[in-house]
Short mmCIF file of C-alpha atoms in Angstrom, two decimals:
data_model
loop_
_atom_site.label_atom_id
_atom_site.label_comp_id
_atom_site.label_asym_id
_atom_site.label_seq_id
_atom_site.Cartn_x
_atom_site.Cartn_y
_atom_site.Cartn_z
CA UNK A 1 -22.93 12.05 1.12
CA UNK A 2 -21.78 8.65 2.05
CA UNK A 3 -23.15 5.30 2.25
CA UNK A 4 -22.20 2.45 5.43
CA UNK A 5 -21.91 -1.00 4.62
CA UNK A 6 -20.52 -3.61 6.65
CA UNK A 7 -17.20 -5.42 6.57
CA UNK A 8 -18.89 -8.63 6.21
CA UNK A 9 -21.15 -7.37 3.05
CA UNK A 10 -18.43 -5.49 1.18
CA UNK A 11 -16.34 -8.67 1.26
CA UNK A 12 -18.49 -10.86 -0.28
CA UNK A 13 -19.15 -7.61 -3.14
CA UNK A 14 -15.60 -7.79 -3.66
CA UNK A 15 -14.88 -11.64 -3.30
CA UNK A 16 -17.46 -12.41 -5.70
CA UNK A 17 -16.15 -9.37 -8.30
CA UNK A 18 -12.50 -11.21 -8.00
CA UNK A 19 -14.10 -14.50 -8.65
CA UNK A 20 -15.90 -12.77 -11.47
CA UNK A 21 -12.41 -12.01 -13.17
CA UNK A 22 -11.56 -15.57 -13.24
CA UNK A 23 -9.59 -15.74 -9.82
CA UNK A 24 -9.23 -18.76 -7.93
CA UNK A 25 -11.36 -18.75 -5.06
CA UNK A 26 -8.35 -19.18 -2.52
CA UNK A 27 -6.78 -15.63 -4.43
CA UNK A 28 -10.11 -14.06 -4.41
CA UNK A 29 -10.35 -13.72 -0.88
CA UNK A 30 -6.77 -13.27 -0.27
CA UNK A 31 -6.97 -10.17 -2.51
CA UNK A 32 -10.18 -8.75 -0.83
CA UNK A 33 -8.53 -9.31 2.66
CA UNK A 34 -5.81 -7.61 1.16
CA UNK A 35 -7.84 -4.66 -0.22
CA UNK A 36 -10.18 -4.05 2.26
CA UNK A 37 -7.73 -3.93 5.05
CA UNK A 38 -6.89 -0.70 3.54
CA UNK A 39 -11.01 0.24 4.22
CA UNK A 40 -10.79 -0.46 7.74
CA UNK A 41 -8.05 1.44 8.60
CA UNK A 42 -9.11 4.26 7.52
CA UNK A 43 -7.10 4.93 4.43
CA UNK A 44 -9.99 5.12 1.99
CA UNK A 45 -7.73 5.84 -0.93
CA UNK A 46 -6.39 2.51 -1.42
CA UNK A 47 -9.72 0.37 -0.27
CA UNK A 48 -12.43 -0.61 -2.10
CA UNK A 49 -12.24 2.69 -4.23
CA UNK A 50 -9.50 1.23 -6.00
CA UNK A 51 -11.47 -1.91 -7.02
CA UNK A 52 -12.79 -0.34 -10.66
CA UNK A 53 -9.23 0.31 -11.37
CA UNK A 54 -8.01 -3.45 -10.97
CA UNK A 55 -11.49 -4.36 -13.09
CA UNK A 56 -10.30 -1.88 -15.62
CA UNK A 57 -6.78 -3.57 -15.88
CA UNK A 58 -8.11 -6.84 -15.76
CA UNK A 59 -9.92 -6.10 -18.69
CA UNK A 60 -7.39 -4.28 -20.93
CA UNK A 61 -5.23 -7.52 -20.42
CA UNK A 62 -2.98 -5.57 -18.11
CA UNK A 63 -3.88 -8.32 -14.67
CA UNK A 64 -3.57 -12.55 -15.00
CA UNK A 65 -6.04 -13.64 -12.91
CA UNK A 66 -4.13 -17.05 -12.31
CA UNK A 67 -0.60 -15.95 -11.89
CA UNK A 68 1.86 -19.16 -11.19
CA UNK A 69 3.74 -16.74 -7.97
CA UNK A 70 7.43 -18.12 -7.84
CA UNK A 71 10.92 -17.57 -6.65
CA UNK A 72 13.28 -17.05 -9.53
CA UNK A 73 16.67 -16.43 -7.71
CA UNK A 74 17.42 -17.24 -3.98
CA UNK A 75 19.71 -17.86 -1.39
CA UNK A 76 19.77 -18.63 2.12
CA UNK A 77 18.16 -15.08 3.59
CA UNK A 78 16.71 -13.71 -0.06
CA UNK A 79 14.64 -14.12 -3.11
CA UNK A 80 13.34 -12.57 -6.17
CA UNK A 81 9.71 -13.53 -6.68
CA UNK A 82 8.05 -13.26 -9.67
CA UNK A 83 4.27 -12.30 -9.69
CA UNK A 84 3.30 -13.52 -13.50
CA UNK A 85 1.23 -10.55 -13.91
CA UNK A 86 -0.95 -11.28 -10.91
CA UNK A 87 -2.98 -9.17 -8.58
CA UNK A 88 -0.26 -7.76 -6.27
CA UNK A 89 -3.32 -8.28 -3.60
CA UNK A 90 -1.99 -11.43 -4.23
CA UNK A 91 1.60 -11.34 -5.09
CA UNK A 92 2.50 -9.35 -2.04
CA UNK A 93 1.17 -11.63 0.57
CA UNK A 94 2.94 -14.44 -1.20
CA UNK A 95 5.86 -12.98 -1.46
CA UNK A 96 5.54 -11.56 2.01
CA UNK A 97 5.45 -15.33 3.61
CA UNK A 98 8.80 -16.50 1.34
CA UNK A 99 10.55 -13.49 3.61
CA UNK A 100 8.59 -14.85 6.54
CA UNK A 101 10.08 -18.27 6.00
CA UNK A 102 13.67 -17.32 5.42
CA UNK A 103 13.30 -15.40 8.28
CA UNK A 104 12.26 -18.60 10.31
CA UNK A 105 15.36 -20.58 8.88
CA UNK A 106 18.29 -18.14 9.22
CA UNK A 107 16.73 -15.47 11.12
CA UNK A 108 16.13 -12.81 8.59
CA UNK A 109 14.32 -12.96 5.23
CA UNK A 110 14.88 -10.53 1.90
CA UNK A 111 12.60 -10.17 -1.07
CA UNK A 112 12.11 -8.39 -4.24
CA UNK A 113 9.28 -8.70 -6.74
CA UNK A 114 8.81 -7.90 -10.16
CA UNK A 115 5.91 -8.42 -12.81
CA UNK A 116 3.62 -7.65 -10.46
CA UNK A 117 0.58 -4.72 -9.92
CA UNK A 118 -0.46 -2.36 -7.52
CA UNK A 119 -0.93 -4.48 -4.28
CA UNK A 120 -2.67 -1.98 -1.41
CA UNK A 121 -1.52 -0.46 1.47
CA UNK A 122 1.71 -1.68 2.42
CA UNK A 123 0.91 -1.45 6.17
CA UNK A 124 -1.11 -5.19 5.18
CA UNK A 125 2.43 -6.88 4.35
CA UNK A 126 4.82 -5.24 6.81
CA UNK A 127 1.79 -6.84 9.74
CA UNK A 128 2.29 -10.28 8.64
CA UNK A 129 5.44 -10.39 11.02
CA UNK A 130 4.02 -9.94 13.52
CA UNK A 131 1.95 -12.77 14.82
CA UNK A 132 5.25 -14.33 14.47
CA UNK A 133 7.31 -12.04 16.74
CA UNK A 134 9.00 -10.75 13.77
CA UNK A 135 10.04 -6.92 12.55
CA UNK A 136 8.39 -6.62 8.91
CA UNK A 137 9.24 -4.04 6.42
CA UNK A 138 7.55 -3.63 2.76
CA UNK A 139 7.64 -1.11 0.12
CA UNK A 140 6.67 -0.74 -3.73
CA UNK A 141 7.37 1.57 -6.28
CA UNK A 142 4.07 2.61 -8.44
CA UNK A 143 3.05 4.83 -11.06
CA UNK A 144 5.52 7.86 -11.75
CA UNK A 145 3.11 10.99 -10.66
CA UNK A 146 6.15 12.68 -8.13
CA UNK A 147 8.42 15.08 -9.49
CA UNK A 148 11.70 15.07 -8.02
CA UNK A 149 12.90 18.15 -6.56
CA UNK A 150 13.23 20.71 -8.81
CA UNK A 151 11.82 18.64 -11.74
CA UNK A 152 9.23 18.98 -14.37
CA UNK A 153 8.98 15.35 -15.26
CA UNK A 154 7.17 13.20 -13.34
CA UNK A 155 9.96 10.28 -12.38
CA UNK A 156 8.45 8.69 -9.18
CA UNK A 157 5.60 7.13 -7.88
CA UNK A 158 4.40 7.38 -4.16
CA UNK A 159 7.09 4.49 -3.08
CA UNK A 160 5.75 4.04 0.60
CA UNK A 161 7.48 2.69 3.19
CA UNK A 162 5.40 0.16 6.16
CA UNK A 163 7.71 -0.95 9.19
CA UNK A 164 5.43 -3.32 11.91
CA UNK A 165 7.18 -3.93 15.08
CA UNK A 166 5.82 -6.35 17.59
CA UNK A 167 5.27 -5.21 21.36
CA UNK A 168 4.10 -6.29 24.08
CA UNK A 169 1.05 -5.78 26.28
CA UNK A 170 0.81 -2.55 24.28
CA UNK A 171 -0.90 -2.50 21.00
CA UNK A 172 2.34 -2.74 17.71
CA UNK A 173 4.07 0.24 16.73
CA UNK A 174 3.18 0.12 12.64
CA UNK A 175 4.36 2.81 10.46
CA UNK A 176 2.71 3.36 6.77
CA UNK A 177 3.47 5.96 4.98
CA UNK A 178 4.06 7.54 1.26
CA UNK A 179 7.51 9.43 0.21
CA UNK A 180 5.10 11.71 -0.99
CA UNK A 181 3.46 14.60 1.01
CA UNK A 182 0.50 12.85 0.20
CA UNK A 183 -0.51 9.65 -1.86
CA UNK A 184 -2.44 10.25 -5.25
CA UNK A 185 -5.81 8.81 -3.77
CA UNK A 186 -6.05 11.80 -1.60
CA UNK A 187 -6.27 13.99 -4.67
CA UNK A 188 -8.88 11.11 -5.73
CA UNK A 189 -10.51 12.07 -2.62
CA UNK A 190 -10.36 15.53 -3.02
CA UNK A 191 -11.95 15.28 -7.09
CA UNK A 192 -14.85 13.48 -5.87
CA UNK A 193 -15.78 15.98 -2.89
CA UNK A 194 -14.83 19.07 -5.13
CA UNK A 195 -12.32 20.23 -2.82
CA UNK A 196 -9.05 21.81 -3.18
CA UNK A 197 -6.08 20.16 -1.89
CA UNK A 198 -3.80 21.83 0.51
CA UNK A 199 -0.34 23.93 -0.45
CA UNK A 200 2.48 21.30 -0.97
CA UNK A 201 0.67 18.34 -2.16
CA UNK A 202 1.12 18.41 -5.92
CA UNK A 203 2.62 21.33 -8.56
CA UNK A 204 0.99 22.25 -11.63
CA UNK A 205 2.61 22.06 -15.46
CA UNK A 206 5.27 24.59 -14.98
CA UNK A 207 6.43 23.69 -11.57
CA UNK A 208 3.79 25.89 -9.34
CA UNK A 209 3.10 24.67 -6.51
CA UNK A 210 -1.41 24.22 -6.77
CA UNK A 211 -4.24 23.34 -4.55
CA UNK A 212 -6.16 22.42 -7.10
CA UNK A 213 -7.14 18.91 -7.06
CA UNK A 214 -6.72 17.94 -10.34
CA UNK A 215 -3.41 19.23 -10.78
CA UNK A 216 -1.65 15.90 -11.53
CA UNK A 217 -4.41 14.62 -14.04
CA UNK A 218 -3.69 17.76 -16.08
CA UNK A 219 -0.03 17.88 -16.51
CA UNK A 220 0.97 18.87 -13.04
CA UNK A 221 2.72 16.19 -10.54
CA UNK A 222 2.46 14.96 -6.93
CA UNK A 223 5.27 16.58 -4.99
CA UNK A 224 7.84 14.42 -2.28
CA UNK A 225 7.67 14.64 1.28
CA UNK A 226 9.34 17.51 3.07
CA UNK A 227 7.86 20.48 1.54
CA UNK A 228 9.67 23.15 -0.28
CA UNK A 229 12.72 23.56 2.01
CA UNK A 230 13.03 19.41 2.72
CA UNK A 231 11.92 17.68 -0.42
CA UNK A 232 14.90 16.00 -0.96
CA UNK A 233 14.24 14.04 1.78
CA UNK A 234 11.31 12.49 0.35
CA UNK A 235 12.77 12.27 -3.18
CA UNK A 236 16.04 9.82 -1.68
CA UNK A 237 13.32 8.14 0.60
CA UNK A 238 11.28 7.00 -2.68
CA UNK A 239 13.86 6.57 -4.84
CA UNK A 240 15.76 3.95 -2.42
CA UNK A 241 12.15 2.28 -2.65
CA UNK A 242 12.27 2.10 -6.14
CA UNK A 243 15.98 0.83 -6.29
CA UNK A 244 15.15 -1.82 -3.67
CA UNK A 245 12.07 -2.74 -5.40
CA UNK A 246 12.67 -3.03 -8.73
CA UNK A 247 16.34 -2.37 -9.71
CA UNK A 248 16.94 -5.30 -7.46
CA UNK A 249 14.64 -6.87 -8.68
CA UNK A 250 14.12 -6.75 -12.35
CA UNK A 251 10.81 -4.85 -12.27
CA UNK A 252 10.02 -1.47 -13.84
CA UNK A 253 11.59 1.38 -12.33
CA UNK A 254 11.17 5.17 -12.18
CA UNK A 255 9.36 6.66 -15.41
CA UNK A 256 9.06 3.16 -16.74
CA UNK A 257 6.67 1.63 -14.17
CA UNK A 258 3.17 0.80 -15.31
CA UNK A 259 0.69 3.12 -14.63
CA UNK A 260 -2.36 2.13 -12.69
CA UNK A 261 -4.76 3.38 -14.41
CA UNK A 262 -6.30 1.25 -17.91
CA UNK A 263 -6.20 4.25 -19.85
CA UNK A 264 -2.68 5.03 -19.98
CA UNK A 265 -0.45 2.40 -21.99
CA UNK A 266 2.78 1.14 -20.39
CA UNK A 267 6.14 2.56 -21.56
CA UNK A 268 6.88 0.89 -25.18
CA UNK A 269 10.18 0.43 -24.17
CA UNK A 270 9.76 -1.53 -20.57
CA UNK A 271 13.25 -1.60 -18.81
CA UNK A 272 11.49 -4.40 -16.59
CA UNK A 273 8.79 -6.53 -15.82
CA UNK A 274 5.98 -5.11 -14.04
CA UNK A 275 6.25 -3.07 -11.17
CA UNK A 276 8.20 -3.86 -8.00
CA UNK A 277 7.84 -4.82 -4.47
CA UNK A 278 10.69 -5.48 -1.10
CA UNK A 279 9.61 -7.35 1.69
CA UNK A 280 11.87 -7.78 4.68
CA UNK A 281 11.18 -10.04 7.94
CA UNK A 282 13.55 -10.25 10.88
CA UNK A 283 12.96 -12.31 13.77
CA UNK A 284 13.26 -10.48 17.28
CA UNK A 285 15.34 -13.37 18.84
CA UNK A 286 17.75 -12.86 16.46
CA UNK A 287 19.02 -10.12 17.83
CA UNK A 288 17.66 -10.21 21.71
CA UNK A 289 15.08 -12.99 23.65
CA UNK A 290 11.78 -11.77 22.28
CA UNK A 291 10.17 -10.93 25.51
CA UNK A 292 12.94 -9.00 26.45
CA UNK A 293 12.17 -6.95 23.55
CA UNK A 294 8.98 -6.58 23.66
CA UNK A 295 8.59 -5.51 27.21
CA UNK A 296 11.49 -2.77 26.22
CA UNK A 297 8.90 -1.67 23.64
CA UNK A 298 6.17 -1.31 25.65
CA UNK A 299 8.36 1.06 27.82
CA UNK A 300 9.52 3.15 24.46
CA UNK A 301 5.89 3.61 23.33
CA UNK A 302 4.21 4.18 26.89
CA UNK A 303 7.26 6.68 26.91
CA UNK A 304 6.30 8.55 23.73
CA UNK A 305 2.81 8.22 24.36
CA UNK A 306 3.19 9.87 27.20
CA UNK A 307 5.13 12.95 26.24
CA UNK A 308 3.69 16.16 27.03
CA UNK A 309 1.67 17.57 24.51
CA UNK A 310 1.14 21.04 22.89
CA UNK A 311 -2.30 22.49 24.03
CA UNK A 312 -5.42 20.87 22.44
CA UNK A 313 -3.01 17.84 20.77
CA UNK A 314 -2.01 14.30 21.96
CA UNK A 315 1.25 12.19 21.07
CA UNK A 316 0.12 9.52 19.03
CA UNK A 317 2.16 5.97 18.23
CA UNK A 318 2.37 5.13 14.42
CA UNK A 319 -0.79 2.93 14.00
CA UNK A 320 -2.67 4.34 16.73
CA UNK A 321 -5.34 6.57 14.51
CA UNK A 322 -5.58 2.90 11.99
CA UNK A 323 -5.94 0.88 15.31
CA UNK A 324 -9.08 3.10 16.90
CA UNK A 325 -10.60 3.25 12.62
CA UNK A 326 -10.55 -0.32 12.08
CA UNK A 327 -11.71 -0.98 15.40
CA UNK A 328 -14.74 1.31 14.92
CA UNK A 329 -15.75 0.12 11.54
CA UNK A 330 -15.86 -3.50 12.59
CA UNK A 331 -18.67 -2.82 14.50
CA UNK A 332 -20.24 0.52 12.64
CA UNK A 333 -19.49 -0.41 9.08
CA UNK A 334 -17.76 1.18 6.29
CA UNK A 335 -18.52 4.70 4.99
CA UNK A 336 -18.11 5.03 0.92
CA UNK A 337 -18.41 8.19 -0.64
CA UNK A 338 -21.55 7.90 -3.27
CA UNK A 339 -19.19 8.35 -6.35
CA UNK A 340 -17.62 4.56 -4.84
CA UNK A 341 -21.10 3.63 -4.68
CA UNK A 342 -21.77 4.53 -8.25
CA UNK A 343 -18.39 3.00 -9.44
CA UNK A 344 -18.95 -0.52 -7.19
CA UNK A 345 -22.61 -0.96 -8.59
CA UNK A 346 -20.69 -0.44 -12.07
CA UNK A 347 -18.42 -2.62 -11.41
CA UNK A 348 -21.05 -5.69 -9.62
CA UNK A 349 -23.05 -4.82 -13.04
CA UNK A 350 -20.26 -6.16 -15.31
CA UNK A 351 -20.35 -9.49 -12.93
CA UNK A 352 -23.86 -10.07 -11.72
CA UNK A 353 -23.31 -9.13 -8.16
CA UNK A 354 -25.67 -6.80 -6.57
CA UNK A 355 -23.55 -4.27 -4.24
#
């Protein structure tokens, strides 16, 4: 069962529930931009859903609700940004235009983020570039769920990866995706329709690969991308995330980082601050006149777009299946599973907001 609200409605809900933790009012609707871009592109997981969980934080003492965002360490092309403990709805975008600006001054721009929290689908940060005919690349590390291959111990977190690359008169190539086979919120997703999960996702305790859903909550772990013969693909794609954002940065890394969830206590022994973020900007004309590119990458995805298909199947352009969702729930609203519904009217309850 699911229940449609509009875009409009579910941002004042979650504006007012951000105000309600003590944000500013400028950061409370910076963070529900933020979070519900997730909702309208489809990837339910990290949208709305995830709104108890930053309530919960908030509450343990784990989220400042008026973080003072600044760079602690620069030069001409980077930065380290520190996010004070703030909403990384908010940290990210912040830290997102410092790599935007560089990248306006020298031509590209370079940042890494610690003490900052889980901050949505990174697909939201790498787009910023683009309305400025920039490339835009961001990643974060996150709680450590993923075995590496061959491992019992859960080291990793999802680490995704978003590139956003401006074309033309076609609509941008944007690529957003986990190192994982698949991100923890589609177990969440899973749990609350009492489904199992497919072969490959996640292992159990003792290193089995399970379909059950709720093999990570009960001493299992999430398993990288590439399946059993290519795993070590996905295991040196998220560990160069969490290298880049947090080793470089002075944020937690691997089994240190914060877990997401208020019920679990960070490590005792932080090697860090907070969990990390890397943003990257690079202006097109840097490298070639920006038109020039452009209208070269209109040709490359009209090319791929165009490949023939297998029977029944069409070629799709990373962002295309995001592009067509968010396009379609502007006008026909957004569909929340009822156990969202239950946990927003929770949530509006602690605030006086009426989902």
């Amino acid at each position: 069962m699911t229940t449609t609200f509009s875009y409009t409605h579910l941002f004042s809900f979650t504006e007012a529930v951000f105000r309600g933790m003590g944000c500013p009012a400028a950061d409370a609707t910076l963070a529900t931009e933020t979070l519900l871009s997730a909702d309208l592109r489809g990837v339910d997981s990290h949208g709305v859903a995830r709104l108890i969980g930053y309530v919960r934080l908030w509450e343990a003492g784990r989220i400042n609700p008026t973080p003072r965002v600044g760079v602690t360490y620069e030069t001409p092309s980077t930065a380290v940004v520190d996010g004070d403990g703030g909403l990384g709805l908010v940290v990210g975008p912040k830290a997102m235009e410092v790599a935007l600006e560089k990248a306006r001054q020298v031509g590209t721009g370079w940042v890494s983020v610690k003490n900052s929290n889980h901050f949505g689908i990174a697909g939201y940060h790498a787009m910023k570039a683009l309305a400025h005919d920039m490339i835009g690349l961001a990643m974060t590390n996150a709680s450590p769920l993923v075995a590496p291959t061959y491992s019992l111990e859960r080291l990793l977190g999802t680490n995704p990866i978003a590139v956003a690359v401006p074309a033309g008169e076609q609509p941008d190539f944007v690529l957003d995706m986990a190192s994982t086979t698949a991100a923890n919120g589609k177990l969440e997703i899973a749990q609350r329709k009492q489904l199992p999960i497919p072969e490959g996702w996640a292992q159990d305790a003792a290193g089995v690969g399970s379909s059950d859903a709720n093999a990570v909550k009960n001493g299992g772990a999430l398993l990288p991308l590439g399946g059993a013969t290519g795993s070590h693909k996905g295991y040196g794609l998220g560990a160069v995330v969490d290298i880049f954002s947090a080793v470089l940065s002075g944020a937690n890394y691997g089994p240190w980082v914060p877990p997401f969830v208020a019920f679990l206590q960070p490590s005792a022994n932080p090697v860090g601050q907070g969990l990390g973020h890397f943003f990257g900007a690079m202006r097109v004309d840097a490298f070639r006149p920006a038109d020039e590119f452009k209208a070269h990458m209109d040709n490359w995805i009209t090319t791929f777009r165009g490949a023939q298909a297998v029977p029944g199947q069409q070629v799709l352009i990373p962002g295309d299946p995001e592009r067509e969702t968010s396009a379609q729930r502007l006008l026909e609203g957004i569909p929340l599973l009822e156990p969202v519904v239950r946990d927003l009217e929770t949530v509006g309850a602690k605030f006086g907001v009426k989902l």
